């Protein structure tokens, strides 16, 4: 495997599975964690990184990004990302999946998501088993919902047989149509094409019913409404293999962020009302939401400097994923341990990757972070390939100081003395 | 011809002051209209709306003379950039600019580089580099005018952006109502039609509620935007109920393509529920005004006998007021650039 020297991260605080934090060190060899705890010491010949008392955590696993944007992922402490099939040529044949799976190595791992249907049209099933052999870890419907219930049922039967989870976009396309906003006062005042938020619950209700019928596992990439979250909560209570994710924008912002036609706040699904924003926070707290992901989708001026309805949806989210999630820790919504379950352990488990946790034998994807370190988001100075963030000029806390992929240093940030 | 027209009070703006409520009173001089452009009614204070209506009054009177030209904007270049087809509004802005002595240039989409893939921002920067003194824009997307206004140096006037706003239409409607009714406080205005897709409705709601009118909106649910009541209006689906004791009835144009099954089953079904007939109009006040921003679908949203009802129908007056309002907006918004009085 790795030809690099073994790595020891010393003098840190280790965030263990279960959320316990202990002072100590971590050692990795051949790309895997070999020892961790208070008594671990560097061996002769090791590359030694002094964590200076900061938090040693797993590298983040970002479930559902639209572009491989390594500088942004590394800035944000992300060591693995599941790539959505919505590329310029969709990931709907094995060769493209194989290429995508190699495209980040060695310092970043891409887990391609196989397109559920050919050309993502929602009609004919794609070659999912061949794509699995080519490296696809899960299946995704793409940016859109599969409108035909029969197709969706056949897909879920097939993925259940293959043991793959389907990552679904939950918006009823018949209701959303060309909508770019959630129906409500804001969309009405701005005169934007809008659809009721219930489009999400309708899609989730159908897909849960079909998944139950097929005995399939389904993950909703973004559940953003109270009604949708209630359906997921109920399905989990019935013991179904239903999981849910969300991006920080949906617990940080409401549709008010669209004021002045700010296209950086044009997201898919669109931003919701304040009550839904609070429901997302409650669902993160009570365990209904399993994954927080960036939905990283960098878009330049040619896509964003347009009238709102003509602009492309999406935000560059990789750099702000960690600090915005840490807001929930500081607000007492979740513990730091649960934050990393949402950011690393749970998405890794859904992808079937032995990563996202600090344990002997797991892959040594590691970050040293300062959860309190303040900085200001600046869309002009982002590492991402475009600066389309609705959090521009917003002060945040939490910064990655060093990042390691497979026990090899990816980046270290010079720490100014406090 | 003059006696056929709506009678005007003998004196100018001062005549209104007796019925002007305190919030309309605007500071004299510099601060009367401290905006760089007119993107929407949203963001205008009541006294700023009132100021534009007062300023338009002189142009109403001028336009009724044989000699209609004043060299107020002499030497200025005004570009009408219409990214969406328009006949009436474009003509109205062109006449307004020419009557004030400006050089008016129209940019039509069919012949422009927009068709060649140039982005809206690049088009805006091009217009800006040509040193226009004001740019009038119509565009099919909500927010497009704001986008351009942020990028150019000269005043930008919104001549309609998507389903967002059409401020000069609302101002000309308010001027029309002011001539006939003289007071807005408590005035019952019913707006009926495709509220969902109507920028005219949004601007009128903002303008009329700001001036103190009680605004009712009436449409079938499929054509009523969500949470519209948060804009301080009463929502009706029953046209007869919405008309009861109304002082002003504003009908909106229904696009033909919305009447073919997606929103409305058929034109005749729409007429059955929401067409303004003489019988329906009788439910409103006996002197209720009938308004329509045009162009009308006669026999669908409005019957011909109502549209032509002498003394009640204000539809041609609206067109007349439109030129005056646009003259006022062009005059007021270019004062800063002209270093004219009225702007410090």
XYZ file of C-alpha atoms in Angstrom:
762
model
C 0.000 0.000 0.000
C 1.500 3.244 1.110
C 5.191 3.771 0.645
C 5.117 6.724 2.999
C 6.570 6.663 6.485
C 4.160 5.856 9.293
C 2.383 8.900 10.738
C 1.963 9.891 14.331
C -0.281 12.790 15.280
C 0.843 13.635 18.775
C -0.308 15.889 21.567
C -3.924 16.134 20.495
C -7.387 15.423 21.770
C -8.907 12.390 20.072
C -12.604 12.388 19.154
C -13.440 8.708 19.624
C -16.471 6.841 18.314
C -19.233 7.407 20.813
C -18.192 11.026 21.194
C -15.693 10.641 24.014
C -12.702 12.984 23.823
C -9.374 11.808 25.251
C -5.957 13.440 25.203
C -3.384 11.420 23.376
C -1.886 10.493 20.061
C -2.771 8.486 16.984
C -0.464 6.368 14.866
C -1.096 5.040 11.392
C 0.825 2.647 9.225
C 0.218 1.598 5.642
C -2.760 3.918 5.430
C -4.646 2.474 8.392
C -4.962 3.506 12.009
C -2.817 1.135 14.082
C -3.031 2.675 17.528
C -4.686 5.539 19.321
C -5.018 6.686 22.902
C -3.221 8.396 25.747
C -0.274 6.002 25.758
C 0.554 6.014 22.058
C 3.961 7.438 21.156
C 5.787 8.052 17.901
C 8.183 5.351 16.729
C 11.584 6.150 15.242
C 11.209 7.055 11.574
C 7.619 8.252 11.921
C 6.384 11.455 10.375
C 5.246 13.340 13.456
C 2.591 16.030 13.453
C 2.132 18.050 16.621
C -1.584 18.686 17.062
C -0.812 21.276 19.747
C -3.749 20.279 21.877
C -6.289 20.594 19.088
C -9.005 18.088 18.166
C -8.075 15.019 16.106
C -11.123 13.887 14.130
C -11.947 11.669 11.192
C -11.813 13.326 7.793
C -15.275 14.349 6.587
C -17.194 12.145 4.151
C -19.381 14.320 1.926
C -22.380 12.437 0.604
C -23.510 13.949 -2.665
C -21.340 16.567 -4.369
C -21.602 17.772 -7.946
C -17.978 18.515 -8.731
C -14.591 17.153 -7.662
C -13.111 20.351 -6.301
C -10.120 19.198 -4.274
C -8.905 22.576 -2.967
C -12.340 23.250 -1.497
C -12.697 19.745 -0.041
C -9.252 19.883 1.527
C -9.963 23.323 2.979
C -13.142 21.924 4.488
C -11.514 18.814 5.978
C -13.244 16.480 3.513
C -11.249 13.386 2.531
C -13.948 11.494 0.635
C -16.937 12.562 -1.373
C -19.720 10.715 -3.116
C -19.982 12.235 -6.583
C -23.453 12.766 -7.963
C -24.055 11.203 -11.384
C -25.125 14.595 -12.778
C -21.916 15.346 -14.663
C -21.545 16.880 -18.124
C -21.829 13.289 -19.293
C -23.839 11.402 -16.659
C -22.266 8.580 -14.640
C -24.547 6.015 -16.257
C -22.032 3.598 -17.793
C -19.232 1.615 -16.081
C -16.322 3.361 -17.847
C -17.307 6.785 -16.595
C -17.805 5.435 -13.105
C -14.353 3.824 -13.178
C -12.742 7.039 -14.358
C -14.509 9.084 -11.687
C -13.501 6.642 -8.970
C -9.822 7.219 -9.803
C -10.065 10.950 -10.379
C -9.208 12.142 -6.876
C -6.391 9.815 -5.902
C -4.066 9.766 -4.095
C -5.018 12.581 -1.722
C -8.782 12.451 -2.183
C -11.188 9.599 -2.699
C -14.192 9.870 -4.937
C -17.043 7.434 -4.460
C -19.061 7.734 -7.654
C -22.817 7.373 -7.366
C -24.250 5.342 -10.202
C -27.034 6.977 -12.202
C -30.262 5.117 -11.492
C -31.524 5.576 -15.015
C -29.885 6.044 -18.398
C -28.967 9.679 -18.995
C -30.783 10.365 -15.709
C -33.997 10.616 -17.679
C -35.995 8.599 -15.164
C -37.062 6.053 -17.761
C -34.781 3.060 -18.496
C -32.645 1.496 -15.747
C -28.890 1.999 -16.075
C -26.315 -0.820 -15.807
C -26.152 -0.639 -12.045
C -24.413 -3.957 -11.321
C -21.665 -3.243 -13.879
C -21.230 0.215 -12.398
C -20.990 -1.341 -8.946
C -18.116 -3.497 -10.187
C -16.534 -0.341 -11.616
C -16.542 1.289 -8.196
C -19.988 2.754 -7.586
C -20.918 2.512 -3.896
C -24.531 3.600 -4.210
C -27.162 4.618 -6.729
C -28.589 8.124 -7.150
C -31.595 9.505 -8.978
C -29.662 12.720 -9.666
C -30.959 16.246 -9.370
C -34.494 15.116 -10.096
C -37.144 12.791 -8.812
C -38.089 9.739 -10.824
C -41.620 10.643 -11.809
C -42.784 7.243 -12.990
C -43.711 5.136 -9.967
C -43.325 1.905 -11.917
C -39.744 2.764 -12.876
C -38.953 3.713 -9.285
C -40.389 0.435 -7.978
C -38.367 -1.621 -10.469
C -35.263 0.346 -9.544
C -35.792 -0.308 -5.832
C -36.382 -4.031 -6.404
C -33.126 -4.165 -8.362
C -31.028 -2.220 -5.834
C -32.483 -4.291 -2.995
C -31.197 -7.392 -4.776
C -27.772 -5.777 -5.256
C -27.688 -4.509 -1.678
C -27.139 -0.895 -2.733
C -28.774 2.162 -1.225
C -30.681 4.544 -3.518
C -29.983 8.234 -2.899
C -33.128 10.035 -3.926
C -34.030 13.620 -4.688
C -37.347 14.270 -2.992
C -39.455 16.759 -4.928
C -42.575 15.800 -6.839
C -41.733 17.023 -10.321
C -45.368 17.433 -11.321
C -45.856 19.975 -8.582
C -42.511 21.740 -8.819
C -42.494 22.132 -12.613
C -40.274 25.115 -13.367
C -40.418 26.453 -9.805
C -37.293 28.072 -8.379
C -38.684 28.977 -4.955
C -40.999 27.699 -2.253
C -44.497 29.172 -2.390
C -44.918 31.815 0.246
C -44.768 35.523 0.889
C -41.182 35.881 -0.335
C -41.749 34.148 -3.681
C -45.004 36.076 -4.108
C -43.359 39.444 -3.483
C -40.441 38.646 -5.771
C -42.736 37.231 -8.448
C -40.731 34.021 -8.747
C -42.152 30.741 -10.095
C -42.803 28.732 -6.949
C -44.142 25.404 -5.761
C -45.628 24.438 -2.406
C -43.232 22.858 0.105
C -45.546 19.828 0.209
C -43.956 18.691 -3.076
C -41.235 17.206 -0.863
C -43.523 15.258 1.471
C -45.460 13.850 -1.485
C -42.268 12.540 -3.078
C -41.010 11.094 0.208
C -44.330 9.398 0.982
C -44.361 7.645 -2.373
C -40.726 6.631 -2.253
C -40.995 5.260 1.297
C -44.001 3.202 0.242
C -42.138 1.839 -2.787
C -38.966 1.145 -0.779
C -40.988 -0.752 1.800
C -42.676 -2.748 -0.960
C -39.332 -3.631 -2.523
C -37.482 -4.100 0.762
C -34.912 -1.567 -0.424
C -32.729 0.929 1.423
C -33.368 4.552 0.496
C -31.590 7.741 1.498
C -33.162 11.140 0.900
C -30.308 13.506 0.136
C -32.050 16.646 1.337
C -35.083 16.560 3.589
C -35.955 20.175 4.242
C -39.569 20.384 5.415
C -41.374 19.512 8.636
C -43.834 17.271 6.751
C -41.059 15.406 4.959
C -39.133 14.899 8.193
C -42.251 13.560 9.926
C -42.559 10.906 7.219
C -38.910 9.888 7.627
C -39.317 9.818 11.411
C -42.358 7.546 11.127
C -40.640 5.240 8.627
C -37.650 4.873 10.939
C -39.961 4.073 13.833
C -41.410 1.258 11.720
C -37.905 -0.096 11.240
C -37.544 0.676 7.540
C -34.136 1.242 5.958
C -34.831 4.929 5.435
C -32.220 7.599 6.093
C -32.142 11.320 5.521
C -29.592 14.008 4.886
C -29.567 17.776 4.757
C -27.233 20.618 3.803
C -26.382 23.355 6.306
C -28.190 25.979 4.205
C -31.515 24.446 5.225
C -30.891 24.796 8.948
C -29.115 28.149 8.617
C -31.328 30.006 6.128
C -34.948 30.474 5.205
C -36.437 31.774 1.955
C -35.796 35.309 3.200
C -32.228 34.812 1.931
C -33.609 35.156 -1.618
C -34.269 38.850 -0.980
C -32.847 41.172 -3.638
C -32.937 38.178 -6.004
C -29.680 36.803 -4.586
C -28.966 33.902 -6.918
C -26.435 32.438 -4.452
C -29.542 31.528 -2.426
C -31.055 29.714 -5.419
C -30.783 26.109 -4.243
C -32.413 22.794 -5.104
C -34.656 22.076 -3.263
C -35.395 25.762 -2.758
C -34.993 27.385 0.666
C -38.041 26.890 2.868
C -39.960 28.923 5.432
C -38.724 29.640 8.948
C -40.873 26.899 10.521
C -39.314 24.319 8.229
C -35.836 25.595 9.090
C -36.593 25.015 12.774
C -38.000 21.562 11.980
C -34.701 20.643 10.323
C -32.799 21.647 13.464
C -35.170 19.560 15.582
C -34.690 16.597 13.239
C -30.907 16.884 13.458
C -31.257 16.890 17.245
C -33.621 13.900 17.515
C -31.756 11.643 15.087
C -34.210 11.785 12.185
C -31.431 13.271 10.062
C -28.427 10.971 9.615
C -26.163 12.953 7.328
C -25.101 16.555 6.862
C -23.553 17.095 3.438
C -22.318 20.099 1.515
C -24.092 19.475 -1.802
C -20.982 21.206 -3.177
C -21.932 22.697 -6.537
C -19.590 25.528 -7.513
C -21.099 27.797 -10.153
C -19.399 30.701 -11.852
C -20.901 34.026 -12.929
C -22.080 32.557 -16.225
C -24.487 30.394 -14.203
C -25.201 32.732 -11.308
C -25.004 36.328 -12.524
C -28.397 36.012 -14.185
C -31.979 36.799 -13.275
C -32.943 34.508 -10.383
C -35.193 32.129 -12.303
C -32.647 31.849 -15.145
C -29.723 31.088 -12.820
C -28.538 27.591 -11.965
C -29.352 26.235 -8.515
C -26.652 25.147 -6.079
C -24.007 26.488 -3.737
C -20.313 25.952 -3.098
C -20.629 24.337 0.312
C -17.507 22.287 0.984
C -15.637 24.982 2.888
C -18.509 25.937 5.151
C -19.795 22.421 5.888
C -17.799 21.953 9.102
C -18.120 25.440 10.642
C -21.871 25.676 9.945
C -22.448 22.233 11.472
C -20.411 23.307 14.495
C -22.976 26.098 14.958
C -25.367 23.362 16.055
C -22.796 22.139 18.589
C -22.289 25.613 20.027
C -26.067 26.126 20.147
C -26.412 22.926 22.172
C -28.473 21.121 19.517
C -26.014 18.242 19.169
C -22.749 17.106 20.726
C -19.454 17.260 18.876
C -19.507 13.462 18.705
C -22.873 13.471 16.973
C -21.675 16.218 14.628
C -18.966 13.884 13.335
C -21.433 11.012 13.099
C -23.447 13.256 10.768
C -20.405 14.487 8.849
C -18.281 11.342 8.650
C -19.355 8.072 10.293
C -22.918 7.859 8.945
C -22.137 8.822 5.338
C -19.181 6.387 5.340
C -21.478 3.630 6.574
C -24.052 4.377 3.857
C -21.251 4.121 1.281
C -19.898 0.945 2.839
C -16.494 2.553 3.414
C -14.450 1.692 6.496
C -13.741 5.325 7.261
C -15.255 8.243 9.078
C -14.253 7.100 12.555
C -11.193 6.900 14.760
C -10.666 3.177 15.393
C -7.848 0.736 14.985
C -8.064 -0.821 11.528
C -10.035 2.040 9.969
C -8.520 4.060 7.143
C -6.319 6.879 8.380
C -8.367 9.766 6.933
C -7.746 12.329 9.635
C -8.208 15.992 10.392
C -6.841 18.239 13.087
C -9.367 20.941 13.739
C -9.848 23.963 15.959
C -13.612 24.051 16.518
C -13.511 27.576 17.926
C -11.208 29.312 15.477
C -13.062 32.282 13.941
C -12.896 33.278 10.300
C -15.043 35.103 7.777
C -16.486 33.473 4.670
C -15.529 35.508 1.621
C -16.903 34.496 -1.755
C -14.014 36.288 -3.492
C -11.327 34.300 -1.696
C -12.645 30.772 -1.606
C -10.639 27.694 -2.374
C -13.579 26.373 -4.388
C -13.611 26.742 -8.157
C -16.399 29.314 -7.720
C -17.503 31.414 -4.760
C -21.269 30.975 -4.912
C -22.011 30.832 -1.203
C -25.059 32.381 0.442
C -22.889 32.803 3.555
C -20.646 35.449 2.013
C -19.141 37.833 4.608
C -20.602 35.777 7.434
C -18.370 35.149 10.459
C -18.079 31.458 11.348
C -16.082 29.339 13.781
C -14.210 26.108 13.140
C -11.211 25.606 10.915
C -9.245 22.622 9.681
C -5.580 22.955 10.684
C -4.235 19.780 9.105
C -5.616 17.020 6.904
C -4.331 13.510 6.225
C -5.560 11.015 3.615
C -4.557 7.411 4.189
C -1.962 8.503 6.741
C -0.311 10.976 4.359
C -0.266 14.715 4.930
C -2.543 16.566 2.518
C -2.303 20.030 3.966
C -1.291 21.764 7.151
C -2.210 25.264 8.056
C 0.327 27.419 9.836
C -1.080 28.145 13.259
C -0.494 31.653 14.419
C 0.298 31.873 18.098
C -2.818 32.892 19.938
C -62.076 67.384 -28.051
C -61.246 68.658 -24.578
C -64.753 68.369 -23.197
C -64.768 64.655 -23.961
C -61.794 64.140 -21.713
C -61.831 63.641 -18.029
C -62.311 66.955 -16.306
C -59.374 68.208 -14.352
C -59.411 70.454 -11.330
C -58.691 74.067 -12.159
C -55.427 74.298 -10.288
C -52.402 72.043 -10.165
C -51.020 69.832 -7.409
C -52.045 72.236 -4.655
C -55.666 71.237 -5.166
C -54.926 67.844 -3.694
C -53.375 69.128 -0.528
C -56.729 69.572 1.235
C -57.320 65.809 1.090
C -53.720 64.821 1.541
C -53.083 62.845 4.676
C -49.901 63.599 6.588
C -47.936 60.623 5.284
C -48.213 62.005 1.743
C -46.575 65.318 2.592
C -43.139 65.279 1.090
C -40.159 67.349 2.062
C -39.651 70.201 -0.372
C -36.667 70.134 -2.687
C -33.753 67.799 -2.500
C -35.091 64.850 -0.575
C -38.441 64.468 -2.334
C -37.318 61.491 -4.383
C -33.900 60.316 -3.244
C -33.708 57.222 -5.469
C -31.311 56.526 -8.310
C -33.823 54.584 -10.318
C -37.302 53.139 -10.323
C -37.035 49.376 -10.022
C -40.266 48.876 -8.131
C -42.932 50.402 -5.922
C -41.511 48.338 -3.051
C -39.131 50.624 -1.221
C -41.006 53.825 -2.058
C -42.524 55.793 0.799
C -46.088 57.060 0.328
C -44.881 60.654 -0.008
C -42.456 59.582 -2.741
C -45.309 58.024 -4.717
C -47.306 61.168 -4.133
C -44.419 63.318 -5.329
C -44.302 61.456 -8.657
C -48.079 61.828 -9.054
C -47.802 65.572 -8.388
C -44.908 65.886 -10.815
C -46.943 64.100 -13.498
C -49.758 66.593 -13.215
C -47.970 69.311 -15.222
C -47.351 66.807 -18.022
C -51.008 65.792 -18.132
C -51.818 69.418 -18.821
C -49.003 69.889 -21.310
C -50.049 66.798 -23.238
C -53.496 68.299 -23.761
C -52.058 71.283 -25.642
C -51.316 71.326 -29.326
C -47.683 72.179 -28.580
C -46.520 69.225 -26.483
C -42.758 69.572 -26.452
C -40.616 70.900 -23.605
C -36.856 70.858 -23.880
C -36.344 69.636 -20.322
C -34.225 66.627 -21.313
C -32.640 68.246 -24.359
C -29.346 66.572 -25.213
C -30.002 63.513 -23.075
C -30.033 60.012 -24.477
C -32.643 57.543 -23.251
C -32.404 53.907 -24.252
C -35.514 51.758 -24.204
C -34.151 48.229 -23.899
C -37.095 45.886 -24.271
C -36.112 42.242 -23.948
C -39.754 41.231 -24.120
C -42.251 42.240 -26.769
C -44.216 45.356 -26.024
C -46.079 47.837 -28.135
C -47.971 50.068 -25.748
C -45.454 50.554 -22.978
C -42.593 51.038 -25.423
C -44.592 53.617 -27.365
C -45.579 55.374 -24.163
C -41.955 55.635 -22.959
C -40.812 56.760 -26.397
C -43.423 59.513 -26.587
C -42.634 60.564 -23.019
C -38.919 60.911 -23.762
C -39.474 62.753 -27.038
C -41.950 65.208 -25.562
C -39.284 66.156 -23.040
C -36.772 66.741 -25.831
C -34.557 63.711 -25.225
C -32.972 61.559 -27.888
C -34.810 58.274 -27.525
C -33.387 55.050 -28.897
C -35.240 51.761 -28.871
C -33.394 48.470 -28.645
C -35.576 45.659 -29.865
C -34.696 42.105 -28.943
C -35.289 40.735 -32.425
C -32.360 42.713 -33.812
C -30.110 42.663 -30.759
C -27.094 40.584 -29.828
C -29.141 39.011 -27.023
C -30.265 36.581 -29.680
C -26.599 35.833 -30.367
C -26.041 34.575 -26.832
C -24.745 37.716 -25.168
C -25.503 37.685 -21.458
C -27.783 40.226 -19.896
C -24.912 41.741 -17.911
C -22.783 42.182 -21.035
C -25.686 43.870 -22.792
C -26.112 46.150 -19.787
C -22.414 47.054 -19.766
C -22.628 47.837 -23.461
C -25.582 50.154 -22.964
C -23.746 51.758 -20.069
C -20.643 52.366 -22.167
C -22.806 54.224 -24.687
C -23.363 56.832 -21.988
C -27.114 56.687 -21.814
C -28.660 59.144 -19.378
C -31.469 56.762 -18.519
C -32.252 53.191 -19.459
C -35.777 51.816 -19.564
C -35.895 48.040 -19.332
C -38.467 45.372 -19.819
C -37.464 41.748 -19.330
C -39.295 38.450 -19.009
C -37.457 37.408 -15.824
C -38.240 38.688 -12.347
C -35.265 40.574 -10.941
C -33.596 41.201 -14.306
C -34.017 44.979 -14.000
C -32.447 45.042 -10.531
C -29.540 43.019 -11.903
C -28.910 45.624 -14.608
C -29.514 48.565 -12.296
C -26.710 47.309 -10.049
C -24.263 47.347 -12.968
C -24.891 50.648 -14.742
C -24.210 54.228 -13.727
C -27.351 55.905 -15.030
C -30.909 55.719 -13.676
C -32.784 52.555 -14.619
C -36.558 52.484 -15.017
C -38.387 49.208 -14.762
C -40.917 48.816 -17.563
C -41.877 45.368 -16.283
C -39.701 42.495 -15.065
C -41.209 39.017 -15.226
C -43.887 38.603 -12.604
C -42.221 40.995 -10.176
C -43.089 44.666 -10.730
C -44.308 47.189 -13.283
C -44.054 50.402 -11.279
C -45.018 52.972 -13.918
C -48.242 51.042 -14.560
C -49.127 51.263 -10.867
C -48.287 54.976 -10.797
C -50.414 55.725 -13.862
C -53.267 53.742 -12.352
C -52.951 55.721 -9.121
C -52.915 58.986 -11.092
C -56.039 57.886 -12.981
C -57.809 57.040 -9.730
C -56.673 60.297 -8.125
C -58.215 62.315 -10.932
C -61.566 60.615 -10.547
C -61.756 59.838 -6.859
C -59.560 62.394 -5.117
C -58.907 60.254 -2.041
C -57.274 56.903 -1.437
C -57.981 56.370 2.247
C -60.586 53.645 2.525
C -61.033 53.436 -1.234
C -62.151 49.894 -2.127
C -60.192 48.615 -5.115
C -60.896 45.170 -6.543
C -58.182 43.636 -8.724
C -59.410 40.601 -10.626
C -57.614 38.230 -12.946
C -54.348 36.327 -13.189
C -52.796 37.678 -9.977
C -50.199 34.878 -9.918
C -48.476 35.882 -13.135
C -49.163 39.609 -12.943
C -46.491 42.203 -12.222
C -49.198 44.836 -12.679
C -51.121 43.334 -9.761
C -48.060 43.274 -7.493
C -47.089 46.878 -8.196
C -50.673 48.042 -7.851
C -51.102 46.227 -4.550
C -47.944 47.844 -3.171
C -48.861 51.287 -4.504
C -52.531 51.359 -3.512
C -52.065 49.851 -0.050
C -49.246 52.303 0.525
C -51.616 55.172 -0.297
C -54.242 53.800 2.110
C -56.683 51.997 -0.185
C -58.416 48.732 0.790
C -57.327 46.325 -1.890
C -59.150 43.103 -2.732
C -57.719 40.528 -5.086
C -59.874 38.001 -6.889
C -58.779 34.983 -8.907
C -59.318 31.227 -9.079
C -56.961 29.402 -6.667
C -54.645 28.289 -9.481
C -53.982 31.927 -10.375
C -53.641 33.267 -6.820
C -50.102 33.462 -5.376
C -49.433 31.912 -1.965
C -49.609 34.130 1.107
C -50.751 37.127 -0.969
C -52.741 38.263 2.086
C -49.378 39.106 3.667
C -49.272 42.000 1.195
C -52.167 43.551 3.068
C -54.966 42.566 0.710
C -58.205 40.613 1.084
C -58.410 37.433 -0.961
C -61.550 36.466 -2.901
C -62.344 33.631 -5.260
C -65.974 34.709 -5.775
C -65.991 37.703 -8.115
C -69.471 38.852 -7.056
C -68.399 39.036 -3.412
C -65.195 40.836 -4.368
C -67.167 43.428 -6.339
C -69.564 44.355 -3.560
C -69.404 48.126 -2.981
C -66.089 48.430 -4.816
C -65.042 51.950 -5.819
C -62.594 50.795 -8.463
C -62.596 47.563 -10.479
C -59.288 46.700 -12.092
C -59.375 43.823 -14.541
C -56.189 42.040 -15.561
C -55.428 40.558 -18.922
C -55.544 36.759 -19.000
C -52.933 35.297 -21.312
C -54.609 33.020 -23.847
C -52.102 30.216 -23.238
C -53.201 30.024 -19.585
C -56.824 29.430 -20.598
C -56.294 26.201 -22.479
C -56.566 23.741 -19.622
C -53.462 24.246 -17.486
C -54.924 26.959 -15.275
C -58.421 27.530 -16.586
C -60.555 24.955 -18.431
C -61.561 27.327 -21.216
C -61.995 31.021 -22.038
C -65.763 30.792 -21.818
C -65.542 29.155 -18.408
C -63.281 31.983 -17.250
C -65.763 34.519 -18.622
C -68.555 32.699 -16.789
C -66.827 33.097 -13.426
C -64.661 36.202 -13.787
C -65.872 38.218 -16.797
C -66.886 41.790 -15.934
C -70.388 42.310 -17.307
C -72.869 45.120 -16.724
C -74.791 42.882 -14.310
C -71.685 42.189 -12.286
C -70.589 45.819 -12.341
C -73.941 46.744 -10.773
C -72.751 45.073 -7.562
C -70.029 47.688 -7.219
C -70.630 51.302 -6.255
C -72.819 53.159 -8.781
C -69.871 55.362 -9.724
C -67.237 52.627 -9.619
C -64.368 53.084 -12.057
C -63.512 50.346 -14.533
C -59.832 49.934 -15.345
C -57.718 47.590 -17.444
C -53.985 47.824 -18.185
C -54.551 46.548 -21.731
C -54.496 44.991 -24.144
C -58.017 43.715 -23.399
C -59.563 40.389 -24.288
C -62.997 41.802 -25.079
C -65.692 39.292 -24.350
C -63.487 37.290 -21.974
C -62.335 39.191 -18.890
C -64.338 42.273 -19.815
C -67.491 42.760 -21.889
C -67.357 45.392 -24.602
C -70.214 47.441 -23.178
C -68.362 47.702 -19.849
C -65.055 48.529 -21.495
C -66.686 51.367 -23.426
C -68.916 52.632 -20.644
C -68.727 56.434 -20.804
C -67.852 58.129 -17.538
C -66.956 54.865 -15.843
C -64.382 53.159 -18.022
C -60.962 54.724 -17.463
C -59.116 52.558 -19.954
C -58.145 55.320 -22.377
C -57.462 57.718 -19.516
C -54.979 55.181 -18.173
C -53.100 55.331 -21.445
C -53.096 59.128 -21.314
C -51.839 59.173 -17.720
C -49.169 56.666 -18.686
C -47.369 59.166 -20.887
C -47.506 61.825 -18.164
C -46.248 59.466 -15.458
C -43.371 58.318 -17.634
C -42.471 61.931 -18.410
C -42.436 62.648 -14.679
C -40.259 59.622 -13.925
C -37.765 60.465 -16.674
C -37.637 64.093 -15.526
C -37.257 63.346 -11.810
C -34.732 60.530 -12.201
C -32.437 62.512 -14.530
C -32.379 65.614 -12.315
C -29.271 64.469 -10.502
C -27.411 63.925 -13.773
C -28.671 67.224 -15.181
C -27.824 69.002 -11.931
C -31.351 70.386 -12.127
C -33.350 71.853 -9.310
C -35.127 69.326 -7.222
C -31.908 67.510 -6.549
C -29.218 69.003 -4.364
